[in-house]
PDB file of C-alpha atoms in Angstrom:
ATOM      1  CA  UNK T  55      31.914  23.739  47.015  1.00 68.00           C
ATOM      2  CA  UNK T  56      31.274  24.763  50.583  1.00 69.00           C
ATOM      3  CA  UNK T  57      27.560  24.024  50.142  1.00 69.00           C
ATOM      4  CA  UNK T  58      28.317  20.486  48.956  1.00 67.00           C
ATOM      5  CA  UNK T  59      31.198  19.525  51.243  1.00 67.00           C
ATOM      6  CA  UNK T  60      29.460  16.279  52.135  1.00 66.00           C
ATOM      7  CA  UNK T  61      30.141  15.025  48.613  1.00 65.00           C
ATOM      8  CA  UNK T  62      33.906  15.066  49.143  1.00 67.00           C
ATOM      9  CA  UNK T  63      35.714  12.323  51.042  1.00 63.00           C
ATOM     10  CA  UNK T  64      39.048  14.251  51.240  1.00 65.00           C
ATOM     11  CA  UNK T  65      39.976  17.897  51.698  1.00 74.00           C
ATOM     12  CA  UNK T  66      36.421  19.017  52.282  1.00 75.00           C
ATOM     13  CA  UNK T  67      35.654  22.431  53.755  1.00 76.00           C
ATOM     14  CA  UNK T  68      35.291  22.572  57.551  1.00 78.00           C
ATOM     15  CA  UNK T  69      31.743  22.186  58.809  1.00 77.00           C
ATOM     16  CA  UNK T  70      29.986  25.542  58.944  1.00 77.00           C
ATOM     17  CA  UNK T  71      32.558  27.241  56.688  1.00 78.00           C
ATOM     18  CA  UNK T  72      31.161  30.038  54.512  1.00 78.00           C
ATOM     19  CA  UNK T  73      33.505  31.934  52.167  1.00 78.00           C
ATOM     20  CA  UNK T  74      33.810  35.700  52.707  1.00 79.00           C
ATOM     21  CA  UNK T  75      31.574  35.500  55.770  1.00 77.00           C
ATOM     22  CA  UNK T  76      28.611  34.666  53.574  1.00 75.00           C
ATOM     23  CA  UNK T  77      28.992  37.632  51.209  1.00 78.00           C
ATOM     24  CA  UNK T  78      27.920  37.079  47.612  1.00 75.00           C
ATOM     25  CA  UNK T  79      30.445  36.603  44.842  1.00 74.00           C
ATOM     26  CA  UNK T  80      29.116  39.736  43.116  1.00 73.00           C
ATOM     27  CA  UNK T  81      29.969  41.947  46.099  1.00 78.00           C
ATOM     28  CA  UNK T  82      33.415  40.372  46.557  1.00 77.00           C
ATOM     29  CA  UNK T  83      34.617  40.901  42.988  1.00 79.00           C
ATOM     30  CA  UNK T  84      32.654  44.106  42.485  1.00 75.00           C
ATOM     31  CA  UNK T  85      30.730  43.025  39.420  1.00 77.00           C
ATOM     32  CA  UNK T  86      27.214  44.335  38.820  1.00 74.00           C
ATOM     33  CA  UNK T  87      24.467  41.875  39.663  1.00 72.00           C
ATOM     34  CA  UNK T  88      22.467  40.738  36.663  1.00 71.00           C
ATOM     35  CA  UNK T  89      18.866  41.876  36.722  1.00 72.00           C
ATOM     36  CA  UNK T  90      16.118  39.613  35.440  1.00 70.00           C
ATOM     37  CA  UNK T  91      16.438  36.316  33.638  1.00 70.00           C
ATOM     38  CA  UNK T  92      19.270  35.656  31.218  1.00 72.00           C
ATOM     39  CA  UNK T  93      16.863  33.691  29.007  1.00 73.00           C
ATOM     40  CA  UNK T  94      14.183  36.037  27.720  1.00 75.00           C
ATOM     41  CA  UNK T  95      10.510  35.011  27.596  1.00 75.00           C
ATOM     42  CA  UNK T  96       9.307  33.394  24.377  1.00 76.00           C
ATOM     43  CA  UNK T  97       7.663  35.794  21.957  1.00 83.00           C
ATOM     44  CA  UNK T  98       3.902  35.566  21.519  1.00 85.00           C
ATOM     45  CA  UNK T  99       4.219  34.667  17.830  1.00 86.00           C
ATOM     46  CA  UNK T 100       6.084  31.538  18.939  1.00 84.00           C
ATOM     47  CA  UNK T 101       4.256  30.772  22.163  1.00 88.00           C
ATOM     48  CA  UNK T 102       0.644  31.153  21.073  1.00 91.00           C
ATOM     49  CA  UNK T 103       0.734  28.632  18.165  1.00 91.00           C
ATOM     50  CA  UNK T 104       2.489  26.127  20.435  1.00 92.00           C
ATOM     51  CA  UNK T 105      -0.129  26.459  23.163  1.00 93.00           C
ATOM     52  CA  UNK T 106      -2.935  26.329  20.594  1.00 94.00           C
ATOM     53  CA  UNK T 107      -1.650  23.023  19.220  1.00 95.00           C
ATOM     54  CA  UNK T 108      -1.089  21.595  22.705  1.00 96.00           C
ATOM     55  CA  UNK T 109      -4.591  22.496  23.896  1.00 96.00           C
ATOM     56  CA  UNK T 110      -6.040  20.942  20.746  1.00 97.00           C
ATOM     57  CA  UNK T 111      -4.173  17.677  21.343  1.00 97.00           C
ATOM     58  CA  UNK T 112      -5.211  17.572  24.999  1.00 97.00           C
ATOM     59  CA  UNK T 113      -8.819  18.699  24.731  1.00 97.00           C
ATOM     60  CA  UNK T 114      -9.852  17.271  21.349  1.00 97.00           C
ATOM     61  CA  UNK T 115      -7.618  14.333  20.429  1.00 97.00           C
ATOM     62  CA  UNK T 116      -6.728  12.802  23.789  1.00 97.00           C
ATOM     63  CA  UNK T 117     -10.250  11.417  24.539  1.00 97.00           C
ATOM     64  CA  UNK T 118     -10.323   9.715  21.122  1.00 98.00           C
ATOM     65  CA  UNK T 119      -6.757   8.380  21.343  1.00 98.00           C
ATOM     66  CA  UNK T 120      -7.245   6.978  24.846  1.00 97.00           C
ATOM     67  CA  UNK T 121     -10.535   5.348  23.833  1.00 97.00           C
ATOM     68  CA  UNK T 122      -8.851   3.708  20.840  1.00 97.00           C
ATOM     69  CA  UNK T 123      -5.974   2.518  23.046  1.00 97.00           C
ATOM     70  CA  UNK T 124      -8.482   0.866  25.381  1.00 96.00           C
ATOM     71  CA  UNK T 125     -10.199  -0.765  22.404  1.00 96.00           C
ATOM     72  CA  UNK T 126      -6.887  -2.105  21.088  1.00 95.00           C
ATOM     73  CA  UNK T 127      -6.128  -3.621  24.486  1.00 93.00           C
ATOM     74  CA  UNK T 128      -9.560  -5.251  24.689  1.00 91.00           C
ATOM     75  CA  UNK T 129      -9.621  -6.655  21.187  1.00 88.00           C
ATOM     76  CA  UNK T 130      -6.000  -7.674  20.642  1.00 82.00           C
ATOM     77  CA  UNK T 131      -5.854 -11.460  20.583  1.00 66.00           C
ATOM     78  CA  UNK T 132      -2.921 -12.661  22.712  1.00 66.00           C
ATOM     79  CA  UNK T 133      -0.518 -15.114  21.157  1.00 61.00           C
ATOM     80  CA  UNK T 134      -0.851 -18.638  22.497  1.00 58.00           C
ATOM     81  CA  UNK T 135       0.499 -22.053  21.659  1.00 53.00           C
ATOM     82  CA  UNK T 136      -1.351 -24.107  19.118  1.00 52.00           C
ATOM     83  CA  UNK T 137      -2.093 -27.465  20.742  1.00 46.00           C
ATOM     84  CA  UNK T 138      -2.677 -29.452  17.573  1.00 45.00           C
ATOM     85  CA  UNK T 139      -0.031 -31.852  16.315  1.00 41.00           C
ATOM     86  CA  UNK T 140       1.840 -30.995  13.164  1.00 44.00           C
ATOM     87  CA  UNK T 141       1.284 -33.311  10.229  1.00 41.00           C
ATOM     88  CA  UNK T 142      -2.302 -34.185  11.152  1.00 42.00           C
ATOM     89  CA  UNK T 143      -4.125 -34.026   7.795  1.00 42.00           C
ATOM     90  CA  UNK T 144      -7.630 -33.701   9.254  1.00 44.00           C
ATOM     91  CA  UNK T 145      -6.473 -30.746  11.333  1.00 52.00           C
ATOM     92  CA  UNK T 146      -4.902 -29.169   8.238  1.00 67.00           C
ATOM     93  CA  UNK T 147      -8.132 -29.540   6.231  1.00 78.00           C
ATOM     94  CA  UNK T 148     -10.171 -28.002   9.063  1.00 85.00           C
ATOM     95  CA  UNK T 149      -7.808 -25.069   9.263  1.00 84.00           C
ATOM     96  CA  UNK T 150      -7.933 -24.431   5.550  1.00 86.00           C
ATOM     97  CA  UNK T 151     -11.725 -24.581   5.562  1.00 91.00           C
ATOM     98  CA  UNK T 152     -11.769 -21.988   8.366  1.00 92.00           C
ATOM     99  CA  UNK T 153      -9.273 -19.816   6.485  1.00 92.00           C
ATOM    100  CA  UNK T 154     -11.504 -19.898   3.396  1.00 94.00           C
ATOM    101  CA  UNK T 155     -14.390 -18.656   5.502  1.00 95.00           C
ATOM    102  CA  UNK T 156     -12.270 -15.822   6.919  1.00 95.00           C
ATOM    103  CA  UNK T 157     -11.079 -14.721   3.468  1.00 96.00           C
ATOM    104  CA  UNK T 158     -14.579 -14.829   1.974  1.00 96.00           C
ATOM    105  CA  UNK T 159     -16.014 -12.949   4.969  1.00 97.00           C
ATOM    106  CA  UNK T 160     -13.614 -10.050   4.301  1.00 97.00           C
ATOM    107  CA  UNK T 161     -14.935  -9.836   0.740  1.00 97.00           C
ATOM    108  CA  UNK T 162     -18.580 -10.131   1.768  1.00 97.00           C
ATOM    109  CA  UNK T 163     -18.202  -7.357   4.354  1.00 96.00           C
ATOM    110  CA  UNK T 164     -15.992  -5.174   2.153  1.00 96.00           C
ATOM    111  CA  UNK T 165     -13.435  -5.182   4.980  1.00 96.00           C
ATOM    112  CA  UNK T 166      -9.765  -4.620   4.032  1.00 97.00           C
ATOM    113  CA  UNK T 167      -7.152  -7.075   5.223  1.00 97.00           C
ATOM    114  CA  UNK T 168      -4.746  -5.831   7.886  1.00 96.00           C
ATOM    115  CA  UNK T 169      -1.441  -4.374   6.774  1.00 95.00           C
ATOM    116  CA  UNK T 170       1.835  -5.186   8.558  1.00 92.00           C
ATOM    117  CA  UNK T 171       3.490  -2.262  10.307  1.00 93.00           C
ATOM    118  CA  UNK T 172       6.610  -0.637   8.868  1.00 92.00           C
ATOM    119  CA  UNK T 173       8.932  -2.822  10.956  1.00 91.00           C
ATOM    120  CA  UNK T 174       7.367  -6.016   9.614  1.00 88.00           C
ATOM    121  CA  UNK T 175       7.599  -4.694   6.051  1.00 89.00           C
ATOM    122  CA  UNK T 176      11.278  -3.894   6.571  1.00 90.00           C
ATOM    123  CA  UNK T 177      11.830  -7.473   7.784  1.00 86.00           C
ATOM    124  CA  UNK T 178      10.109  -8.851   4.700  1.00 84.00           C
ATOM    125  CA  UNK T 179      12.430  -6.816   2.502  1.00 86.00           C
ATOM    126  CA  UNK T 180      15.420  -8.251   4.338  1.00 85.00           C
ATOM    127  CA  UNK T 181      14.020 -11.743   3.890  1.00 80.00           C
ATOM    128  CA  UNK T 182      13.930 -11.244   0.119  1.00 81.00           C
ATOM    129  CA  UNK T 183      10.321 -10.257  -0.438  1.00 82.00           C
ATOM    130  CA  UNK T 184       9.659  -8.033  -3.439  1.00 85.00           C
ATOM    131  CA  UNK T 185       7.242  -5.138  -2.963  1.00 87.00           C
ATOM    132  CA  UNK T 186       5.387  -6.372  -6.052  1.00 88.00           C
ATOM    133  CA  UNK T 187       4.555  -9.618  -4.246  1.00 87.00           C
ATOM    134  CA  UNK T 188       0.730  -9.818  -4.034  1.00 89.00           C
ATOM    135  CA  UNK T 189       0.897 -10.347  -0.250  1.00 90.00           C
ATOM    136  CA  UNK T 190       3.692  -7.916   0.599  1.00 90.00           C
ATOM    137  CA  UNK T 191       1.161  -5.520   2.198  1.00 93.00           C
ATOM    138  CA  UNK T 192      -0.955  -8.260   3.813  1.00 93.00           C
ATOM    139  CA  UNK T 193      -0.586  -9.245   7.459  1.00 91.00           C
ATOM    140  CA  UNK T 194      -0.812 -13.000   7.002  1.00 89.00           C
ATOM    141  CA  UNK T 195      -0.564 -13.735  10.717  1.00 86.00           C
ATOM    142  CA  UNK T 196      -3.639 -11.582  11.307  1.00 90.00           C
ATOM    143  CA  UNK T 197      -5.622 -13.773   8.897  1.00 91.00           C
ATOM    144  CA  UNK T 198      -4.455 -16.888  10.719  1.00 87.00           C
ATOM    145  CA  UNK T 199      -5.287 -15.421  14.136  1.00 87.00           C
ATOM    146  CA  UNK T 200      -8.744 -14.471  12.883  1.00 89.00           C
ATOM    147  CA  UNK T 201      -9.172 -18.137  12.000  1.00 88.00           C
ATOM    148  CA  UNK T 202      -8.107 -19.141  15.520  1.00 85.00           C
ATOM    149  CA  UNK T 203      -4.668 -20.392  14.460  1.00 81.00           C
ATOM    150  CA  UNK T 204      -1.826 -19.382  16.767  1.00 72.00           C
ATOM    151  CA  UNK T 205       1.694 -20.351  17.759  1.00 58.00           C
ATOM    152  CA  UNK T 206       4.173 -21.983  15.417  1.00 49.00           C
ATOM    153  CA  UNK T 207       1.530 -22.487  12.742  1.00 45.00           C
ATOM    154  CA  UNK T 208       1.257 -18.711  12.288  1.00 44.00           C
ATOM    155  CA  UNK T 209       4.861 -17.759  12.937  1.00 48.00           C
ATOM    156  CA  UNK T 210       6.963 -17.656   9.793  1.00 54.00           C
ATOM    157  CA  UNK T 211       6.262 -15.686   6.634  1.00 58.00           C
ATOM    158  CA  UNK T 212       9.834 -15.798   5.360  1.00 56.00           C
ATOM    159  CA  UNK T 213       9.860 -16.179   1.617  1.00 48.00           C
ATOM    160  CA  UNK T 214      11.026 -19.708   0.870  1.00 48.00           C
ATOM    161  CA  UNK T 215      11.547 -20.599   4.535  1.00 47.00           C
ATOM    162  CA  UNK T 216      11.120 -24.266   5.375  1.00 46.00           C
ATOM    163  CA  UNK T 217       7.706 -24.720   6.897  1.00 48.00           C
ATOM    164  CA  UNK T 218       6.595 -21.240   5.866  1.00 61.00           C
ATOM    165  CA  UNK T 219       2.881 -20.673   5.518  1.00 68.00           C
ATOM    166  CA  UNK T 220       3.205 -19.733   1.834  1.00 69.00           C
ATOM    167  CA  UNK T 221       5.598 -22.517   0.810  1.00 65.00           C
ATOM    168  CA  UNK T 222       4.657 -25.966  -0.398  1.00 57.00           C
ATOM    169  CA  UNK T 223       2.667 -27.689   2.304  1.00 62.00           C
ATOM    170  CA  UNK T 224       2.096 -24.423   4.175  1.00 70.00           C
ATOM    171  CA  UNK T 225      -1.368 -23.490   5.426  1.00 74.00           C
ATOM    172  CA  UNK T 226      -1.931 -20.693   2.914  1.00 80.00           C
ATOM    173  CA  UNK T 227      -0.172 -22.283  -0.059  1.00 80.00           C
ATOM    174  CA  UNK T 228      -3.308 -23.876  -1.597  1.00 85.00           C
ATOM    175  CA  UNK T 229      -5.362 -20.739  -0.818  1.00 89.00           C
ATOM    176  CA  UNK T 230      -3.115 -18.220  -2.551  1.00 90.00           C
ATOM    177  CA  UNK T 231      -5.343 -17.727  -5.635  1.00 92.00           C
ATOM    178  CA  UNK T 232      -8.411 -17.136  -3.442  1.00 94.00           C
ATOM    179  CA  UNK T 233      -6.504 -14.758  -1.144  1.00 94.00           C
ATOM    180  CA  UNK T 234      -4.935 -12.819  -4.032  1.00 94.00           C
ATOM    181  CA  UNK T 235      -8.381 -12.273  -5.590  1.00 96.00           C
ATOM    182  CA  UNK T 236      -9.766 -11.166  -2.213  1.00 97.00           C
ATOM    183  CA  UNK T 237      -6.923  -8.692  -1.652  1.00 96.00           C
ATOM    184  CA  UNK T 238      -7.541  -7.156  -5.072  1.00 96.00           C
ATOM    185  CA  UNK T 239     -11.223  -6.814  -4.191  1.00 97.00           C
ATOM    186  CA  UNK T 240     -11.036  -5.174  -0.729  1.00 97.00           C
ATOM    187  CA  UNK T 241      -7.426  -3.996  -0.398  1.00 96.00           C
ATOM    188  CA  UNK T 242      -5.437  -3.562   2.789  1.00 97.00           C
ATOM    189  CA  UNK T 243      -5.298  -0.986   5.572  1.00 97.00           C
ATOM    190  CA  UNK T 244      -3.828  -0.561   9.064  1.00 97.00           C
ATOM    191  CA  UNK T 245      -6.093  -2.353  11.542  1.00 95.00           C
ATOM    192  CA  UNK T 246      -7.151   0.377  13.995  1.00 96.00           C
ATOM    193  CA  UNK T 247      -9.167   3.568  13.677  1.00 96.00           C
ATOM    194  CA  UNK T 248     -10.822   2.693  10.370  1.00 95.00           C
ATOM    195  CA  UNK T 249     -14.146   4.170  11.521  1.00 94.00           C
ATOM    196  CA  UNK T 250     -12.691   7.013  13.566  1.00 96.00           C
ATOM    197  CA  UNK T 251     -15.163   9.548  15.033  1.00 96.00           C
ATOM    198  CA  UNK T 252     -15.053  13.010  13.490  1.00 97.00           C
ATOM    199  CA  UNK T 253     -13.683  15.995  15.404  1.00 97.00           C
ATOM    200  CA  UNK T 254     -13.343  19.700  14.581  1.00 96.00           C
ATOM    201  CA  UNK T 255     -10.197  20.567  12.669  1.00 95.00           C
ATOM    202  CA  UNK T 256      -7.578  22.557  14.556  1.00 92.00           C
ATOM    203  CA  UNK T 257      -7.856  25.361  11.997  1.00 91.00           C
ATOM    204  CA  UNK T 258     -11.651  25.522  12.236  1.00 91.00           C
ATOM    205  CA  UNK T 259     -12.105  24.222   8.691  1.00 92.00           C
ATOM    206  CA  UNK T 260     -14.892  21.729   9.418  1.00 95.00           C
ATOM    207  CA  UNK T 261     -14.989  18.205  10.838  1.00 96.00           C
ATOM    208  CA  UNK T 262     -12.688  15.315   9.917  1.00 96.00           C
ATOM    209  CA  UNK T 263     -11.976  11.822  11.299  1.00 97.00           C
ATOM    210  CA  UNK T 264      -9.573  12.313  14.181  1.00 97.00           C
ATOM    211  CA  UNK T 265      -7.148   9.771  12.704  1.00 96.00           C
ATOM    212  CA  UNK T 266      -6.486   7.807   9.551  1.00 96.00           C
ATOM    213  CA  UNK T 267      -6.275   4.020   9.962  1.00 97.00           C
ATOM    214  CA  UNK T 268      -3.279   3.367  12.176  1.00 97.00           C
ATOM    215  CA  UNK T 269      -1.110   0.585  13.550  1.00 96.00           C
ATOM    216  CA  UNK T 270      -0.597   0.136  17.264  1.00 95.00           C
ATOM    217  CA  UNK T 271       2.888   1.639  16.969  1.00 95.00           C
ATOM    218  CA  UNK T 272       1.419   4.704  15.291  1.00 96.00           C
ATOM    219  CA  UNK T 273      -1.197   5.053  18.014  1.00 97.00           C
ATOM    220  CA  UNK T 274       1.557   4.900  20.627  1.00 96.00           C
ATOM    221  CA  UNK T 275       3.341   7.724  18.812  1.00 96.00           C
ATOM    222  CA  UNK T 276       0.181   9.841  18.901  1.00 97.00           C
ATOM    223  CA  UNK T 277      -0.150   9.235  22.638  1.00 97.00           C
ATOM    224  CA  UNK T 278       3.496  10.218  23.119  1.00 96.00           C
ATOM    225  CA  UNK T 279       2.907  13.520  21.320  1.00 97.00           C
ATOM    226  CA  UNK T 280      -0.172  14.205  23.460  1.00 97.00           C
ATOM    227  CA  UNK T 281       1.920  13.463  26.537  1.00 97.00           C
ATOM    228  CA  UNK T 282       4.447  16.040  25.339  1.00 96.00           C
ATOM    229  CA  UNK T 283       1.620  18.544  24.926  1.00 97.00           C
ATOM    230  CA  UNK T 284       0.671  17.924  28.573  1.00 97.00           C
ATOM    231  CA  UNK T 285       4.272  18.542  29.597  1.00 96.00           C
ATOM    232  CA  UNK T 286       4.370  21.839  27.687  1.00 95.00           C
ATOM    233  CA  UNK T 287       1.103  23.100  29.133  1.00 96.00           C
ATOM    234  CA  UNK T 288       2.030  22.226  32.721  1.00 95.00           C
ATOM    235  CA  UNK T 289       5.469  23.812  32.321  1.00 93.00           C
ATOM    236  CA  UNK T 290       4.246  27.028  30.714  1.00 91.00           C
ATOM    237  CA  UNK T 291       1.139  27.539  32.821  1.00 88.00           C
ATOM    238  CA  UNK T 292       2.631  26.553  36.187  1.00 88.00           C
ATOM    239  CA  UNK T 293       6.214  27.758  35.764  1.00 85.00           C
ATOM    240  CA  UNK T 294       7.623  24.489  37.143  1.00 86.00           C
ATOM    241  CA  UNK T 295      11.259  23.650  36.527  1.00 83.00           C
ATOM    242  CA  UNK T 296      12.185  20.460  34.689  1.00 85.00           C
ATOM    243  CA  UNK T 297      13.396  18.930  37.962  1.00 81.00           C
ATOM    244  CA  UNK T 298       9.919  19.505  39.417  1.00 85.00           C
ATOM    245  CA  UNK T 299       8.116  18.237  36.321  1.00 90.00           C
ATOM    246  CA  UNK T 300       9.876  14.868  36.385  1.00 89.00           C
ATOM    247  CA  UNK T 301       9.024  14.541  40.085  1.00 88.00           C
ATOM    248  CA  UNK T 302       5.281  14.891  39.495  1.00 92.00           C
ATOM    249  CA  UNK T 303       3.857  11.592  40.797  1.00 92.00           C
ATOM    250  CA  UNK T 304       0.995   9.861  39.090  1.00 93.00           C
ATOM    251  CA  UNK T 305      -1.320  11.050  41.877  1.00 92.00           C
ATOM    252  CA  UNK T 306      -0.055  14.636  41.774  1.00 93.00           C
ATOM    253  CA  UNK T 307      -3.544  16.101  41.325  1.00 94.00           C
ATOM    254  CA  UNK T 308      -4.795  17.176  44.734  1.00 91.00           C
ATOM    255  CA  UNK T 309      -8.510  17.836  45.304  1.00 90.00           C
ATOM    256  CA  UNK T 310      -9.423  21.439  44.396  1.00 88.00           C
ATOM    257  CA  UNK T 311      -9.953  23.806  47.298  1.00 82.00           C
ATOM    258  CA  UNK T 312     -11.457  27.244  47.492  1.00 73.00           C
ATOM    259  CA  UNK T 313     -14.074  29.543  48.898  1.00 68.00           C
ATOM    260  CA  UNK T 314     -16.911  31.616  47.458  1.00 67.00           C
ATOM    261  CA  UNK T 315     -17.138  29.372  44.417  1.00 70.00           C
ATOM    262  CA  UNK T 316     -13.515  29.979  43.370  1.00 78.00           C
ATOM    263  CA  UNK T 317     -11.633  26.699  42.985  1.00 83.00           C
ATOM    264  CA  UNK T 318      -7.889  26.478  43.457  1.00 88.00           C
ATOM    265  CA  UNK T 319      -6.264  23.648  41.552  1.00 91.00           C
ATOM    266  CA  UNK T 320      -3.185  22.097  43.133  1.00 91.00           C
ATOM    267  CA  UNK T 321      -0.391  19.816  41.956  1.00 92.00           C
ATOM    268  CA  UNK T 322       2.127  18.247  44.294  1.00 89.00           C
ATOM    269  CA  UNK T 323       5.741  17.637  43.387  1.00 83.00           C
ATOM    270  CA  UNK T 324       9.128  17.351  45.035  1.00 75.00           C
ATOM    271  CA  UNK T 325      11.072  20.586  45.381  1.00 69.00           C
ATOM    272  CA  UNK T 326      14.741  19.876  44.613  1.00 62.00           C
ATOM    273  CA  UNK T 327      16.403  23.269  44.070  1.00 59.00           C
ATOM    274  CA  UNK T 328      17.814  24.894  47.181  1.00 57.00           C
ATOM    275  CA  UNK T 329      17.271  21.840  49.373  1.00 56.00           C
ATOM    276  CA  UNK T 330      20.881  20.672  49.459  1.00 56.00           C
ATOM    277  CA  UNK T 331      22.469  17.439  48.346  1.00 53.00           C
ATOM    278  CA  UNK T 332      20.176  14.407  48.232  1.00 57.00           C
ATOM    279  CA  UNK T 333      17.312  16.211  49.924  1.00 59.00           C
ATOM    280  CA  UNK T 334      13.879  17.173  48.678  1.00 63.00           C
ATOM    281  CA  UNK T 335      10.588  18.273  50.177  1.00 72.00           C
ATOM    282  CA  UNK T 336       7.036  17.851  48.988  1.00 77.00           C
ATOM    283  CA  UNK T 337       5.633  21.098  47.664  1.00 79.00           C
ATOM    284  CA  UNK T 338       2.261  22.181  46.290  1.00 83.00           C
ATOM    285  CA  UNK T 339       1.746  24.444  43.315  1.00 84.00           C
ATOM    286  CA  UNK T 340      -1.442  26.400  42.645  1.00 87.00           C
ATOM    287  CA  UNK T 341      -2.026  26.081  38.896  1.00 91.00           C
ATOM    288  CA  UNK T 342      -4.601  27.076  36.306  1.00 91.00           C
ATOM    289  CA  UNK T 343      -7.253  24.532  35.413  1.00 93.00           C
ATOM    290  CA  UNK T 344      -5.585  23.892  32.033  1.00 94.00           C
ATOM    291  CA  UNK T 345      -2.468  22.556  33.774  1.00 95.00           C
ATOM    292  CA  UNK T 346      -4.605  20.535  36.187  1.00 95.00           C
ATOM    293  CA  UNK T 347      -6.495  18.941  33.271  1.00 96.00           C
ATOM    294  CA  UNK T 348      -3.230  18.296  31.391  1.00 97.00           C
ATOM    295  CA  UNK T 349      -1.916  16.387  34.418  1.00 96.00           C
ATOM    296  CA  UNK T 350      -5.017  14.162  34.308  1.00 97.00           C
ATOM    297  CA  UNK T 351      -4.452  13.318  30.643  1.00 97.00           C
ATOM    298  CA  UNK T 352      -0.731  12.665  31.252  1.00 97.00           C
ATOM    299  CA  UNK T 353      -1.692  10.349  34.121  1.00 96.00           C
ATOM    300  CA  UNK T 354      -4.047   8.339  31.904  1.00 96.00           C
ATOM    301  CA  UNK T 355      -1.407   8.021  29.181  1.00 96.00           C
ATOM    302  CA  UNK T 356       1.317   6.985  31.650  1.00 94.00           C
ATOM    303  CA  UNK T 357      -0.832   4.071  32.841  1.00 90.00           C
ATOM    304  CA  UNK T 358      -1.528   2.491  36.187  1.00 89.00           C
ATOM    305  CA  UNK T 359       1.947   1.010  36.586  1.00 90.00           C
ATOM    306  CA  UNK T 360       3.744   4.349  36.194  1.00 90.00           C
ATOM    307  CA  UNK T 361       5.089   6.080  39.286  1.00 91.00           C
ATOM    308  CA  UNK T 362       5.319   9.526  37.671  1.00 93.00           C
ATOM    309  CA  UNK T 363       3.667  11.482  34.872  1.00 94.00           C
ATOM    310  CA  UNK T 364       6.923  11.850  32.931  1.00 93.00           C
ATOM    311  CA  UNK T 365      10.158   9.810  32.776  1.00 88.00           C
ATOM    312  CA  UNK T 366      13.098  10.984  34.863  1.00 82.00           C
ATOM    313  CA  UNK T 367      15.485  11.163  31.931  1.00 83.00           C
ATOM    314  CA  UNK T 368      13.213  13.033  29.533  1.00 84.00           C
ATOM    315  CA  UNK T 369      14.939  15.017  26.799  1.00 89.00           C
ATOM    316  CA  UNK T 370      12.820  18.169  26.694  1.00 88.00           C
ATOM    317  CA  UNK T 371      14.379  19.455  23.466  1.00 90.00           C
ATOM    318  CA  UNK T 372      13.873  16.167  21.619  1.00 93.00           C
ATOM    319  CA  UNK T 373      10.285  15.857  22.839  1.00 93.00           C
ATOM    320  CA  UNK T 374       9.525  19.369  21.558  1.00 92.00           C
ATOM    321  CA  UNK T 375      11.140  18.655  18.183  1.00 93.00           C
ATOM    322  CA  UNK T 376       8.977  15.561  17.737  1.00 94.00           C
ATOM    323  CA  UNK T 377       5.894  17.494  18.777  1.00 94.00           C
ATOM    324  CA  UNK T 378       6.642  20.224  16.218  1.00 92.00           C
ATOM    325  CA  UNK T 379       7.111  17.639  13.454  1.00 93.00           C
ATOM    326  CA  UNK T 380       3.829  16.000  14.444  1.00 93.00           C
ATOM    327  CA  UNK T 381       1.762  19.201  14.553  1.00 90.00           C
ATOM    328  CA  UNK T 382       3.221  20.583  11.339  1.00 84.00           C
TER     329      UNK T 382
END
């Protein structure tokens, strides 16, 4: 309490007061001082598999995941308003002709139609869709966007909803037989990572595509798990406390320094412990190259708008649990 007197507005300790003339509590009460850390180091049989998985995610999967994220951002068609007037028959015929071309092109190229993500499927169930519906696993909006149709014309897929694209008068209503036949011919799949590059398996058992076809939400989950792997590696290799980890700025990687060909890799962070209330100082940590590289990957995942590598309120335990579920 004496160290944090400035927090109290009443009955605070006098300035400069130190209990027992600065003697430690152990010496005052006569208890033996604890030697070493109360929390024992993790055993190798636990630590080594964790580090192995984290290094695999960082070194092998992160380049592929970041490249796919960049591709998704480049190729995702933004939603925009459709400028055509509703009820214009010539516009409707042109749209349906374009939709026919899109559907037939999928069949000609042997390209599956996009699947909705799990959230969209859950919404369809709530709207009364049956899983046996021929288009339950078809992202109808994706077909419309591929045909250049956006806005309100591509919005509703509610079963029986007025103005829905599958109901009477809807854009896809007269094309349902053609679309159903096409879906049976080429199937459906998540839209991203269908031709994923192959990478070595983590267990050394040959090469496999680095991912199965995935939705954008699934890709974001993969990037989150890689970010957790970066957190684990930096924490274990550098010995930083959680308070220091969350203070790592996006530009924490300082240029390596060294002499005689020996590089020293440095990360900067704010030192909080022992600095008093509401005070912190910039500090540099000399780390192994693995931690330095992990900080680079975490920076790329965080994005240009992020101020820090990791969020301030991160739940370390929950992040580790999700990482374990992912790697197992």
